[in-house]
CSV table of C-alpha atoms and ligand atoms in Angstrom, one decimal:
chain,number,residue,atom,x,y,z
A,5,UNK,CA,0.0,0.0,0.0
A,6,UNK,CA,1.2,3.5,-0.7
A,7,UNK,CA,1.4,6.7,0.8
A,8,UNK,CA,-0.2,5.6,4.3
A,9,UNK,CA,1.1,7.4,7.0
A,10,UNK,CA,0.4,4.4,8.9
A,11,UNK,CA,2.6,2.5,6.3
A,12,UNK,CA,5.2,5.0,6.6
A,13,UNK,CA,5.4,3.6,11.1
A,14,UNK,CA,6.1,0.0,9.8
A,15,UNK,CA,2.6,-1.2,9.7
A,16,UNK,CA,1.8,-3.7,6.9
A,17,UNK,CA,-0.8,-3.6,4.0
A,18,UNK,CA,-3.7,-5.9,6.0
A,19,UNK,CA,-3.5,-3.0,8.9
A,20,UNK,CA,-3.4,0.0,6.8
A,21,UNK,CA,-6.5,-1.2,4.6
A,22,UNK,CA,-8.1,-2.1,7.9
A,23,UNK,CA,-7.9,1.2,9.0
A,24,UNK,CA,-8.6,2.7,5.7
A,25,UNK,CA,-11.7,0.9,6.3
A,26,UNK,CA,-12.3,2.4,9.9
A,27,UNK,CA,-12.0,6.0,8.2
A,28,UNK,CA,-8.5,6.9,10.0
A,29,UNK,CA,-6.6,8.7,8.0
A,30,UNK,CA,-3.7,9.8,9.8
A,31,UNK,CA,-2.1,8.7,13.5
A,32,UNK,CA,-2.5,10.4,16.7
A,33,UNK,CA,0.6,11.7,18.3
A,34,UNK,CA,0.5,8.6,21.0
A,35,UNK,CA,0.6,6.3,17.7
A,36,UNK,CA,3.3,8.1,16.1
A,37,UNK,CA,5.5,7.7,18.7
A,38,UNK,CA,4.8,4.4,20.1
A,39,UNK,CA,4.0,2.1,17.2
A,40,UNK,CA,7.6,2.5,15.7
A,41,UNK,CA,9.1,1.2,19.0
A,42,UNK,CA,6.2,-1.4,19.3
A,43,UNK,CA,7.1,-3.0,16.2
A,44,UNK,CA,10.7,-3.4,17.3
A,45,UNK,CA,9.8,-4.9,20.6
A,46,UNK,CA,10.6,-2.3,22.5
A,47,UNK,CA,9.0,-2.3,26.1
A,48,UNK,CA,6.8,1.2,26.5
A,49,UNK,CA,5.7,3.1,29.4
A,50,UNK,CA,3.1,5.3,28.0
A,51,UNK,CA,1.4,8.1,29.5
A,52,UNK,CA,-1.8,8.7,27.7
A,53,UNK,CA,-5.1,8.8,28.7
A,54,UNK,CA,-8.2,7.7,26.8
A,55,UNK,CA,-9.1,9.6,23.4
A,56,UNK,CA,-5.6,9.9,22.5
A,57,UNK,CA,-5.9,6.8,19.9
A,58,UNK,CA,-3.7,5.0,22.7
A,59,UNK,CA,-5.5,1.6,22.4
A,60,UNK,CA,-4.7,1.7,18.3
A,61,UNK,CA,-0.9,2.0,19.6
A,62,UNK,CA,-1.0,-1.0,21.7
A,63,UNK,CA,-3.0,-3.1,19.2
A,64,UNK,CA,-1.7,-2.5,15.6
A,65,UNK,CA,1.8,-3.5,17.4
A,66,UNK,CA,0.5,-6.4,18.8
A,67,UNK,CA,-1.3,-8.0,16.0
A,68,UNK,CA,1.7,-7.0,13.3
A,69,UNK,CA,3.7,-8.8,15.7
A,70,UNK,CA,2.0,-11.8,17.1
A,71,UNK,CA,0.7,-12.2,13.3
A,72,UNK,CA,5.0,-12.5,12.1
A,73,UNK,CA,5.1,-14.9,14.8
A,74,UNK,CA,2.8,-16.9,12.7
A,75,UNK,CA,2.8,-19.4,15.9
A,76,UNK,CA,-0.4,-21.4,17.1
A,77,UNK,CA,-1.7,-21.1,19.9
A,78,UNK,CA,-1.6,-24.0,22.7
A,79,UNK,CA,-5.1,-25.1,24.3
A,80,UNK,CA,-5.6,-23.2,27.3
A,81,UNK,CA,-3.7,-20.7,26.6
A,82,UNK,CA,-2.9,-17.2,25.7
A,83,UNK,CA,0.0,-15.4,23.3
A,84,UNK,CA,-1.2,-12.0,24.6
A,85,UNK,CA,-2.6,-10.5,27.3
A,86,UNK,CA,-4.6,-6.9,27.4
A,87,UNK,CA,-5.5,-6.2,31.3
A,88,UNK,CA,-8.2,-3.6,31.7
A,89,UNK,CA,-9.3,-2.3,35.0
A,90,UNK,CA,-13.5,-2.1,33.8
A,91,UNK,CA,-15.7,-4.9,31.9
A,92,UNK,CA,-16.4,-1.3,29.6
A,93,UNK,CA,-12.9,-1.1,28.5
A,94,UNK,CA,-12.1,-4.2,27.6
A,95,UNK,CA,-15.3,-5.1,25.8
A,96,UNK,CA,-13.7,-1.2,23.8
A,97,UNK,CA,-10.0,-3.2,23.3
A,98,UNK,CA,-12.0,-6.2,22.4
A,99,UNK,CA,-14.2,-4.3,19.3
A,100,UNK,CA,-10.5,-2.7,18.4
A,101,UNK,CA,-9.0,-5.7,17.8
A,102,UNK,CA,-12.2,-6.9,15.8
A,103,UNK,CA,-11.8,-4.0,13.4
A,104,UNK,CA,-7.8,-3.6,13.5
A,105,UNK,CA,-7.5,-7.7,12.9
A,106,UNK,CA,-10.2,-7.8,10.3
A,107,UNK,CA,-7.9,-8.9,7.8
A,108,UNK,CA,-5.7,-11.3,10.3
A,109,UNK,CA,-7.0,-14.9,11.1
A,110,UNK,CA,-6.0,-14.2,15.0
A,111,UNK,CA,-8.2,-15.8,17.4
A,112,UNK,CA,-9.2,-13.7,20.9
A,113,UNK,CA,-11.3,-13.2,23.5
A,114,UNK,CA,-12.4,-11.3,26.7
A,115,UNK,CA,-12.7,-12.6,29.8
A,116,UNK,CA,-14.5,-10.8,32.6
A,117,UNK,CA,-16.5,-10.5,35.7
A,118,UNK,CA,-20.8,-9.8,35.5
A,119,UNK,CA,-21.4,-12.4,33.0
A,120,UNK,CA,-21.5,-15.9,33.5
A,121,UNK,CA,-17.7,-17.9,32.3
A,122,UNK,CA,-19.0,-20.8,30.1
A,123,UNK,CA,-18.3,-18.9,27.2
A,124,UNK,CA,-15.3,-17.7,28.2
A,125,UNK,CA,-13.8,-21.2,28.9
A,126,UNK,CA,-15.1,-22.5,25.6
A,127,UNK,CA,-12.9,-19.7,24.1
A,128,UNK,CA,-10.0,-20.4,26.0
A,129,UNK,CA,-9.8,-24.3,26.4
A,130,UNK,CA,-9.3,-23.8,22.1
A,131,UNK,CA,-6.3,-21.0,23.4
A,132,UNK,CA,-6.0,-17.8,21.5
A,133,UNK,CA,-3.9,-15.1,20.3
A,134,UNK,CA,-5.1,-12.5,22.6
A,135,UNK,CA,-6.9,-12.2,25.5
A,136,UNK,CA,-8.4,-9.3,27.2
A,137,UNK,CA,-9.3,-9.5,30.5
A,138,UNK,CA,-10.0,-7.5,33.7
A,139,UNK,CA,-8.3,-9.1,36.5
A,140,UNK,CA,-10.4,-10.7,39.3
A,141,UNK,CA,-12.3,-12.9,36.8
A,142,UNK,CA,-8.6,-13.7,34.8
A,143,UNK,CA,-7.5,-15.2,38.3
A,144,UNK,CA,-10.3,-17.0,38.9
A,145,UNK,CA,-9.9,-18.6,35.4
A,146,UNK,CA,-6.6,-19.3,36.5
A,147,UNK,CA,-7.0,-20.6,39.6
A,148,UNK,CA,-9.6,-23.0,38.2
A,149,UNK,CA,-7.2,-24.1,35.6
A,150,UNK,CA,-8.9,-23.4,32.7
A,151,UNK,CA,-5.7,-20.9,31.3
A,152,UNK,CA,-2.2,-20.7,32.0
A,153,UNK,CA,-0.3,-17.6,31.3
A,154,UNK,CA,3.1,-19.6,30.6
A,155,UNK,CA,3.2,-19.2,26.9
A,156,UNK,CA,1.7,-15.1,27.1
A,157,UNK,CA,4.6,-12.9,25.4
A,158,UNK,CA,2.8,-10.2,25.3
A,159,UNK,CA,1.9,-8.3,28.4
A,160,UNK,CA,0.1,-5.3,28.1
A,161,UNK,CA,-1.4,-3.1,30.7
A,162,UNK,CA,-4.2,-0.5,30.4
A,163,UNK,CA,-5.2,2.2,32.9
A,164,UNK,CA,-2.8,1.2,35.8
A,165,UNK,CA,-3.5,4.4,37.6
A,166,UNK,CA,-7.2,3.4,37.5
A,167,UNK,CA,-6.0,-0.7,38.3
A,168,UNK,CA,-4.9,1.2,41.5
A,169,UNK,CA,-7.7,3.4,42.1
A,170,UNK,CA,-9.8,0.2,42.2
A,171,UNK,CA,-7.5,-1.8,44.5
A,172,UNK,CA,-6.5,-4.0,41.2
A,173,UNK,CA,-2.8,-3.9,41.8
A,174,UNK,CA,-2.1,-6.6,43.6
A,175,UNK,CA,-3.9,-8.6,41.4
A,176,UNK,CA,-2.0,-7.3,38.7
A,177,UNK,CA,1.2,-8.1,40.5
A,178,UNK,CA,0.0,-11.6,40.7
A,179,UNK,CA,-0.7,-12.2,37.5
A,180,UNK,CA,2.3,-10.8,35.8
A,181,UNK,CA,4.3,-13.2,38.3
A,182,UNK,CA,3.2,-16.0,36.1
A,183,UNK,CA,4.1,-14.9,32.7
A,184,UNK,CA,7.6,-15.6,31.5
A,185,UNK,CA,10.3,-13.0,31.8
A,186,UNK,CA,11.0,-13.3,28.5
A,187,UNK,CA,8.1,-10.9,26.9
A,188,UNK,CA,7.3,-7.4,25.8
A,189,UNK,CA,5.3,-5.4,28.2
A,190,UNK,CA,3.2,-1.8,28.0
A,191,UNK,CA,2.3,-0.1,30.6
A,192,UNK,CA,-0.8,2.8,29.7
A,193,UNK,CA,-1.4,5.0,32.2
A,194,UNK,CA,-3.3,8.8,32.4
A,195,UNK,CA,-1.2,9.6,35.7
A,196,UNK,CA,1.9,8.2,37.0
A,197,UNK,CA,1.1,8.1,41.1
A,198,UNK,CA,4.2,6.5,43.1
A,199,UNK,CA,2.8,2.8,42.9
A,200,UNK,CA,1.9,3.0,39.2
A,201,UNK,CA,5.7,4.5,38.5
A,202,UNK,CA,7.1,1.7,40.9
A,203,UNK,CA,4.9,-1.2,39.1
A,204,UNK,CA,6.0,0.2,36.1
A,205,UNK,CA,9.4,0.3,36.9
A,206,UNK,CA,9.5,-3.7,38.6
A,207,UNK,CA,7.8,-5.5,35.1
A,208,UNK,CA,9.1,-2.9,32.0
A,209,UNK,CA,12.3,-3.9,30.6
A,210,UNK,CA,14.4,-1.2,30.1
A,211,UNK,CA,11.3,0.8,28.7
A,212,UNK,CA,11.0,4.0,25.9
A,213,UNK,CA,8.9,6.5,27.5
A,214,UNK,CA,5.9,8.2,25.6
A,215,UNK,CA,3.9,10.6,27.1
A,216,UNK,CA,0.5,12.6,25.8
A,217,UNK,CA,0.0,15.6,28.0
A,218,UNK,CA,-3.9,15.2,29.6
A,219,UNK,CA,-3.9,18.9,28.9
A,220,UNK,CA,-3.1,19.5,25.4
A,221,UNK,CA,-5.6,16.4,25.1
A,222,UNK,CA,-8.9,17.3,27.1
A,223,UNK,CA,-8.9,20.6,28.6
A,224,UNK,CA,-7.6,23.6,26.4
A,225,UNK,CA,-10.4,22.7,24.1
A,226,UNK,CA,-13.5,22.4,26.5
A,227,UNK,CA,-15.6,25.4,27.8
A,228,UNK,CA,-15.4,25.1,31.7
A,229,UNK,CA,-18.0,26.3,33.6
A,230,UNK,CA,-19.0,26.3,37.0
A,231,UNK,CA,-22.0,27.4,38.4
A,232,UNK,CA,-22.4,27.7,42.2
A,233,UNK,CA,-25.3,25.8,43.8
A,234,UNK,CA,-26.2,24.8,47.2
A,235,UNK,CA,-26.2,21.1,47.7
A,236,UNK,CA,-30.4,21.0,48.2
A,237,UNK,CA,-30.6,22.7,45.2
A,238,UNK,CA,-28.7,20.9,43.1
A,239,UNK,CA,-31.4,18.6,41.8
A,240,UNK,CA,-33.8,21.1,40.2
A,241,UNK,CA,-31.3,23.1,38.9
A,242,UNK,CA,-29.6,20.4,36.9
A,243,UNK,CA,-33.3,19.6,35.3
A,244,UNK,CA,-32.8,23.2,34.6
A,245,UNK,CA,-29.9,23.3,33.0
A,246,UNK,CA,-31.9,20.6,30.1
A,247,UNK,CA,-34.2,23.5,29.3
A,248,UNK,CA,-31.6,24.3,26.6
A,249,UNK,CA,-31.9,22.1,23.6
A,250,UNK,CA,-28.1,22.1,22.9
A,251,UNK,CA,-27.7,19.6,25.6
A,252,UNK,CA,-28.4,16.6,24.0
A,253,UNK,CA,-25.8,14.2,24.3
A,254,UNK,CA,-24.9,14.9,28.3
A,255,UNK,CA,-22.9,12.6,30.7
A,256,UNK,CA,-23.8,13.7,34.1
A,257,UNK,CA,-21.1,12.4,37.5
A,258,UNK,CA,-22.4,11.9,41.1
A,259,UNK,CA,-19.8,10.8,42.8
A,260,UNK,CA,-21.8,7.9,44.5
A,261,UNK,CA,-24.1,4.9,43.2
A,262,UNK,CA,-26.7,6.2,45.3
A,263,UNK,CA,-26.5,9.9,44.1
A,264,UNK,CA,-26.2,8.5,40.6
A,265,UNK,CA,-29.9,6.8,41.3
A,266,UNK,CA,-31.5,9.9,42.4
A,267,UNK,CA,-30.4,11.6,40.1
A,268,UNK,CA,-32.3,9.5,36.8
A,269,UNK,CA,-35.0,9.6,39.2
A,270,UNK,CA,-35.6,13.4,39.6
A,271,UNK,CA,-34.7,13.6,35.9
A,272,UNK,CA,-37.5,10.9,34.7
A,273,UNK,CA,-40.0,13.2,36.9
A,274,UNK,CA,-39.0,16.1,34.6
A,275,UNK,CA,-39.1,14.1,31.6
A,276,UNK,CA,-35.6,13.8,30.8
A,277,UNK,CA,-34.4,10.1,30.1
A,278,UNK,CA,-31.9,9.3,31.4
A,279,UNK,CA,-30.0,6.1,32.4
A,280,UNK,CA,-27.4,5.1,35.3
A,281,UNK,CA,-24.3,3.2,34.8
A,282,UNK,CA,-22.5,2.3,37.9
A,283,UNK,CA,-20.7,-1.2,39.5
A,284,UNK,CA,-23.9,-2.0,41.0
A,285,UNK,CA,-26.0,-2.8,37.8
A,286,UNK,CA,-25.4,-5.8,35.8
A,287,UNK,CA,-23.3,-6.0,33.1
A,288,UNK,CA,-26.2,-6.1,31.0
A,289,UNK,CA,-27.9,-3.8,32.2
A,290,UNK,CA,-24.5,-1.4,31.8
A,291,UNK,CA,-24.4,-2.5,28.5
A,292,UNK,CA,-28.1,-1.5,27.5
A,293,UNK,CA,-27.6,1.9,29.6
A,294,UNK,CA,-24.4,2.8,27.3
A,295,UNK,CA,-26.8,1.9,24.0
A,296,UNK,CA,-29.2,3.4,24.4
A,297,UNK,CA,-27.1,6.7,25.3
A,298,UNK,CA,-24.7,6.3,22.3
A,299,UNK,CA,-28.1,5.8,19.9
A,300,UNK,CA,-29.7,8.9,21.4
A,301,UNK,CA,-32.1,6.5,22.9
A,302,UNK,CA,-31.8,8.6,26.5
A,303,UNK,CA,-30.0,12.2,26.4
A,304,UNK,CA,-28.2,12.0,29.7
A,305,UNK,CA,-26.0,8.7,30.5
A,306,UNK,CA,-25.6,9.6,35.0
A,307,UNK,CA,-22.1,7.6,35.9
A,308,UNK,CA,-20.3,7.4,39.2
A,309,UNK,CA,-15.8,8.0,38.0
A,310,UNK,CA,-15.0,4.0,37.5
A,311,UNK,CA,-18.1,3.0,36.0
A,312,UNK,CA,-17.6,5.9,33.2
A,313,UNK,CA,-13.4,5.2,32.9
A,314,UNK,CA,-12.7,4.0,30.1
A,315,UNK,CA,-15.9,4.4,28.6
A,316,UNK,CA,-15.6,6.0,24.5
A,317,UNK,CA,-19.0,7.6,23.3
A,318,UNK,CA,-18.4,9.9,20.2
A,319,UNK,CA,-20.3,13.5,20.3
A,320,UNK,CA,-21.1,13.8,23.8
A,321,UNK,CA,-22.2,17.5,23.5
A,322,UNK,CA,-21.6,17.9,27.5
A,323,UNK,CA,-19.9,17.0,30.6
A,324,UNK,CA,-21.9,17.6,33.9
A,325,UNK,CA,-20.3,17.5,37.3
A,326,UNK,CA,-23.2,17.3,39.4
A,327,UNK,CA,-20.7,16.7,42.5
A,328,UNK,CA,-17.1,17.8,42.0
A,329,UNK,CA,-15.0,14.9,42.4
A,330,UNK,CA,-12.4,14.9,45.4
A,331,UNK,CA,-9.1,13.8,42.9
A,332,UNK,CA,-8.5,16.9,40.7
A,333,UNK,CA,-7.4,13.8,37.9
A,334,UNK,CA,-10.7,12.6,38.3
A,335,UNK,CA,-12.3,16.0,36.9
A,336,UNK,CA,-9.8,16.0,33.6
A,337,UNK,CA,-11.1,12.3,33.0
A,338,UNK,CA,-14.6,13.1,33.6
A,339,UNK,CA,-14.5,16.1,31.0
A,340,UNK,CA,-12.5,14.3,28.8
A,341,UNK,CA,-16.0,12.3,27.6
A,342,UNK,CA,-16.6,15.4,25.9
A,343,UNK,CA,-14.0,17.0,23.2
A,344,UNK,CA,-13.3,13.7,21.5
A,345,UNK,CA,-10.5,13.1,18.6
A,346,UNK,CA,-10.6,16.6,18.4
A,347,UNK,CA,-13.9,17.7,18.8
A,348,UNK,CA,-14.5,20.7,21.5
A,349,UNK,CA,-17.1,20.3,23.8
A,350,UNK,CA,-18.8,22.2,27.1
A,351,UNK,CA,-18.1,20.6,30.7
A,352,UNK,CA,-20.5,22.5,33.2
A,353,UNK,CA,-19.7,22.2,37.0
A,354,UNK,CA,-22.0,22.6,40.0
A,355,UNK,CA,-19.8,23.4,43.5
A,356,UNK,CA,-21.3,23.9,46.7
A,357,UNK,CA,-20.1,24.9,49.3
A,358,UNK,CA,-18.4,21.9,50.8
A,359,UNK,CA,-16.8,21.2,47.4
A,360,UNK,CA,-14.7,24.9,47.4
A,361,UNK,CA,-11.5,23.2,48.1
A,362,UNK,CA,-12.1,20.2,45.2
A,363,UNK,CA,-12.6,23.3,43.5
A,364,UNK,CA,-9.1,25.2,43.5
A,365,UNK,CA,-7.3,21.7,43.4
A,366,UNK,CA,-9.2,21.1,40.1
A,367,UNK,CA,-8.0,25.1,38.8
A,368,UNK,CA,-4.4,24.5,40.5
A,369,UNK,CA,-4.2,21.1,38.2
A,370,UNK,CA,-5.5,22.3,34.8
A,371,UNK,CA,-3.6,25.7,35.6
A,372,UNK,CA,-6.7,28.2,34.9
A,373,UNK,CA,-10.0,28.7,36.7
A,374,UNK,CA,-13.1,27.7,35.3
A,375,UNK,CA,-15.8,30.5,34.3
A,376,UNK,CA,-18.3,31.5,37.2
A,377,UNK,CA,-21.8,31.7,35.9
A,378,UNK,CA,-23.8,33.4,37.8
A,379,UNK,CA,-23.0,34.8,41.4
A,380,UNK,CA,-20.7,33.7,43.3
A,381,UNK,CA,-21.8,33.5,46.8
A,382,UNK,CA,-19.7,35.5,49.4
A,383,UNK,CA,-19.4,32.8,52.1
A,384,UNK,CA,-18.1,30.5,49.3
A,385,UNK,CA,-14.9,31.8,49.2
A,386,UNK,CA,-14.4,30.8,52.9
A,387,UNK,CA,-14.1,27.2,53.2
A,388,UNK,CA,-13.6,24.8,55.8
A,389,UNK,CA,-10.5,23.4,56.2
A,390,UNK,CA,-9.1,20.5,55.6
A,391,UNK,CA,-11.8,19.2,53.4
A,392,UNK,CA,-11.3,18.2,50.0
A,393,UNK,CA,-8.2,16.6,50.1
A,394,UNK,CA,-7.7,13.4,47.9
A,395,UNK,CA,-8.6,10.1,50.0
A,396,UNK,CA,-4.9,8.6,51.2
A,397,UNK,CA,-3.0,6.0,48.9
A,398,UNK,CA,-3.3,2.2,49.7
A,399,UNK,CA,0.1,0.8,51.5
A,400,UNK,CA,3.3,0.3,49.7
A,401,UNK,CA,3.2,-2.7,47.3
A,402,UNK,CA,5.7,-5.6,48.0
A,403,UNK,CA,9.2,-5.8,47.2
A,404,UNK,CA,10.1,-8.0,44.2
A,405,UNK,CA,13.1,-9.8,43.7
A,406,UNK,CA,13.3,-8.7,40.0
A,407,UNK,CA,16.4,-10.1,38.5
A,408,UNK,CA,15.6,-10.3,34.7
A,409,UNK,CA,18.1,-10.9,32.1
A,410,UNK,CA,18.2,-9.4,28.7
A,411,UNK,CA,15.2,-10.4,27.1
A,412,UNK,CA,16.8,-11.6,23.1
A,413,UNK,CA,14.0,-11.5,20.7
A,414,UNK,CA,14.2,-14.9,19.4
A,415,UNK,CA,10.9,-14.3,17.4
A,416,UNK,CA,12.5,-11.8,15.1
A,417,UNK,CA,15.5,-13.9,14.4
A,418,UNK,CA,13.5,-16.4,13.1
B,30,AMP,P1,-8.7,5.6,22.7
B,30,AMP,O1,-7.8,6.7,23.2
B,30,AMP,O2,-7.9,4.4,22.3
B,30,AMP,O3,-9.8,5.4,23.6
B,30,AMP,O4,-9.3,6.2,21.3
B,30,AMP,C1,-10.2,7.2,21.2
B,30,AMP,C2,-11.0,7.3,19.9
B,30,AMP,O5,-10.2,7.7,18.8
B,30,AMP,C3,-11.6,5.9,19.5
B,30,AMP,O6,-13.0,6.1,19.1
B,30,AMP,C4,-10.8,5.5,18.3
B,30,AMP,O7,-11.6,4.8,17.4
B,30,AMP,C5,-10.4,6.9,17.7
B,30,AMP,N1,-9.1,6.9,17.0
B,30,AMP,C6,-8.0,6.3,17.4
B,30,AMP,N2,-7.0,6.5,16.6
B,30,AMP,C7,-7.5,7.3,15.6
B,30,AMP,C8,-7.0,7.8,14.4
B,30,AMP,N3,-5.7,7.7,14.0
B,30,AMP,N4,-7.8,8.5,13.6
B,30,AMP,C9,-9.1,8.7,13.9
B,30,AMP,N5,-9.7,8.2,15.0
B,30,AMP,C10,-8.9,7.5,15.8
C-alpha cells in the first residue's frame, strides 16, 4: 500500500487497509510515537489517557507482531494479554482488535467479571492469540485451571492508575508473576502516582517513554463552567440546565451509586431520560444503559468515575459534574468524555459549598480557573479546612526480587 502514513510507522498492507476501512486517515501523536518502537519490541511506558488513539498504539503492534510470529496457539492458553481495569474497556479493546484484525485470522477473547464464564472457557480451552481480561475474573480462570499464562509474550497493561484506584494492583502483580520474563510489556497509564511508577518500573524492561500531555488532550479545548449551587438545590437546577436544547448528548457524575440513582429519578420526573451506569447494575444492564445513550435513545448517561473510565462515546455534546470529584485527575477524565478526537465540547460544573476546596485543586491542576456563571456566593470563598483533600494512597506494594536478564527476541530472528 502507498502513501499511508500508517505505512510509513512499519505497519503492513492488511492493517493499513483495515484502518482505511475504519475511516482513520492519519495517526495520533500517541501512535506516532509508540508504534515504531512497538514493532521493534521495545517495552513502553506510555502516559496517555483515553481519546488519544492509545488503544490503536498498543494493538496495531501487537497483531503486526503476534501475526509474524505466525505461531499457534496452545489449548488453554494465551499469546497475549490486554488487562483492563473495567468490563467497559475491555469489551472497547476487544471491538478494536475486531476492526484492527479484520484482515488477520487471530483468534481472541475477553474474559471478565458480571457475566456468566462458560463462554469464556469454551474460548479459551481452544487458546488464543489475545486475550483481554480484567483481573479478578482472569484469576479466577486461573485458579480453576482453565488458562495458564506460561506461553503469554505479550503483556500489556491499560489504565494502571485506575487498576490502583480500584485496589486492582495486587492482582495485577500476581498475574504478571506468572508470565515468562521473557516478553514485551506496556504499561498505559493517564497519571503516574508513586505505585503506578514503581509497578512500572519492577515489570518494564528497560522501557521507551511516551507521554500525551492530559492537557493538550482534554482541557484547552473544553468550555469550563462552574456554576455555584447549594447542595439541596442541586437537583432542580440540573433539570434546569436541560431546558436548553443544545444539551443533547450529556454525561452527568455523582460521585456515588446512590446519588447516581437519584439523580435518573428526579430527571424521569421532569421528563428527561436518562439512564445510570455504575458497578452495582449488571453488566447487561450497563451494557443496554451505554446503547441506548450512544443511539440517542436517553439524552443524559448519570455515571459514578469508574463505572464511566474507560468508557468511549463519540459527540457527547456535554460534561456535567453534578458533584465535584475529590481527585482533581478525576475531573480531567470526567471532561475528557466530551471534546473527542478533536472535537470541543462544554463541561459544566456545579460546586457547593463543601466542594470549594475540590474546587481550586481542580484550577491549580489544569492551571486556569473555570468561568463562574452566575454569582458567586460571598461565604463561598471561605471554606472549611481541611476538606477536599484526595482520599490517602493504599500501602506500599511488595518488594520484588526482580532479577531479569536481557530479554533476546528470538521471534525476530526467526
Ligand atoms: P482511545 O484513546 O484508544 O480510547 O481512542 C479514542 C477514539 O479515537 C476511539 O474512538 C478511536 O476509534 C479513535 N481513534 C484512534 N486513533 C484514531 C486515528 N488515528 N484517527 C481517527 N480516530 C482514531
Amino acid at each position: 500500500m502507498t502513501n499511508s502514513p500508517f505505512a510509513e510507522l512499519g505497519l503492513t498492507d492488511r492493517l493499513v487497509r483495515a484502518l482505511r476501512a475504519a475511516k482513520y486517515h492519519k495517526p495520533t501523536p500517541v501512535q506516532q510515537k509508540a508504534i515504531p518502537l512497538l514493532l521493534e519490541d521495545a517495552d513502553l511506558l506510555g502516559i496517555a489517557q483515553t481519546g488519544t488513539g492509545k488503544t490503536a498504539a498498543f494493538t496495531l503492534p501487537l497483531l503486526q507482531n503476534i501475526n509474524e510470529d505466525g505461531i499457534k496457539p496452545l489449548p488453554s492458553t494465551t499469546r497475549a494479554l490486554i488487562l483492563a481495569p473495567t468490563r467497559e474497556l475491555a469489551l472497547q479493546i476487544s471491538d478494536s482488535i475486531k476492526t484492527y484484525g479484520f484482515h488477520f485470522n487471530l483468534r481472541h477473547t475477553v474474559v471478565m467479571g458480571g457475566v456468566s464464564q462458560g463462554a469464556q472457557v469454551a474460548a479459551l480451552k481452544r487458546g488464543v492469540d489475545i486475550l483481554v481480561a480484567t483481573p479478578g475474573r482472569l484469576l479466577d480462570l486461573i485458579n480453576q485451571r482453565r488458562l495458564k499464562l506460561s506461553e503469554c509474550e505479550y503483556l500489556i497493561i491499560d489504565e494502571a492508575d485506575r487498576m490502583l484506584d480500584m485496589g486492582f494492583i495486587r492482582d495485577v502483580r500476581k498475574i504478571v508473576d506468572l508470565l515468562p520474563e521473557d516478553r514485551q510489556t506496556m504499561l498505559f497509564s493517564a497519571t503516574m502516582p508513586a505505585e503506578v511508577a514503581k509497578l512500572a518500573e519492577e515489570i518494564l524492561y528497560e522501557p521507551e517513554r511516551v507521554e500525551i500531555a492530559a492537557k493538550t488532550v482534554a482541557v484547552e479545548k473544553i468550555e469550563q463552567r462552574v456554576h455555584h449551587v447549594g447542595k439541596p438545590a442541586k437537583k432542580d437546577f440540573l433539570v434546569k440546565l436541560f431546558d436548553d436544547g443544545d444539551l443533547s448528548k450529556v454525561i452527568v457524575f455523582t460521585r456515588t451509586k446512590r446519588g447516581a440513582d437519584q439523580v435518573v429519578k428526579r430527571m424521569a420526573k421532569s421528563g428527561i431520560k436518562a439512564e445510570a451506569i455504575h458497578g452495582n447494575k449488571s453488566q447487561n444492564n450497563r451494557q443496554r444503559a451505554l446503547k441506548n445513550f450512544q443511539d440517542g435513545r436517553t439524552r443524559a448517561l448519570v455515571a459514578t468515575d469508574i463505572a464511566s473510565r474507560g468508557i468511549d462515546i463519540d459527540h457527547v455534546s456535554h460534561v456535567i459534574n453534578y458533584e465535584l470529584p475529590n481527585e482533581p485527575e478525576s475531573y480531567v477524565h470526567r471532561i475528557g468524555r466530551t471534546a473527542r478526537a478533536g472535537t470541543s465540547g462544554i463541561a459544566i460544573s456545579m460546586c457547593d459549598i463543601e466542594e470549594w476546596p475540590q474546587l481550586k485543586a481542580i484550577e491549580k491542576l489544569i492551571k486556569r480557573p473555570l468561568t463562574p456563571v452566575g454569582e458567586v456566593p460571598a461565604d463561598f470563598a471561605k471554606p472549611a479546612q481541611g476538606r477536599g483533600k484526595p482520599p490517602a494512597r493504599r500501602g506500599p506494594p511488595r518488594r520484588r526480587n526482580r532479577n531479569r536478564n536481557s530479554r533476546q527476541s528470538t521471534r525476530k530472528a526467526a
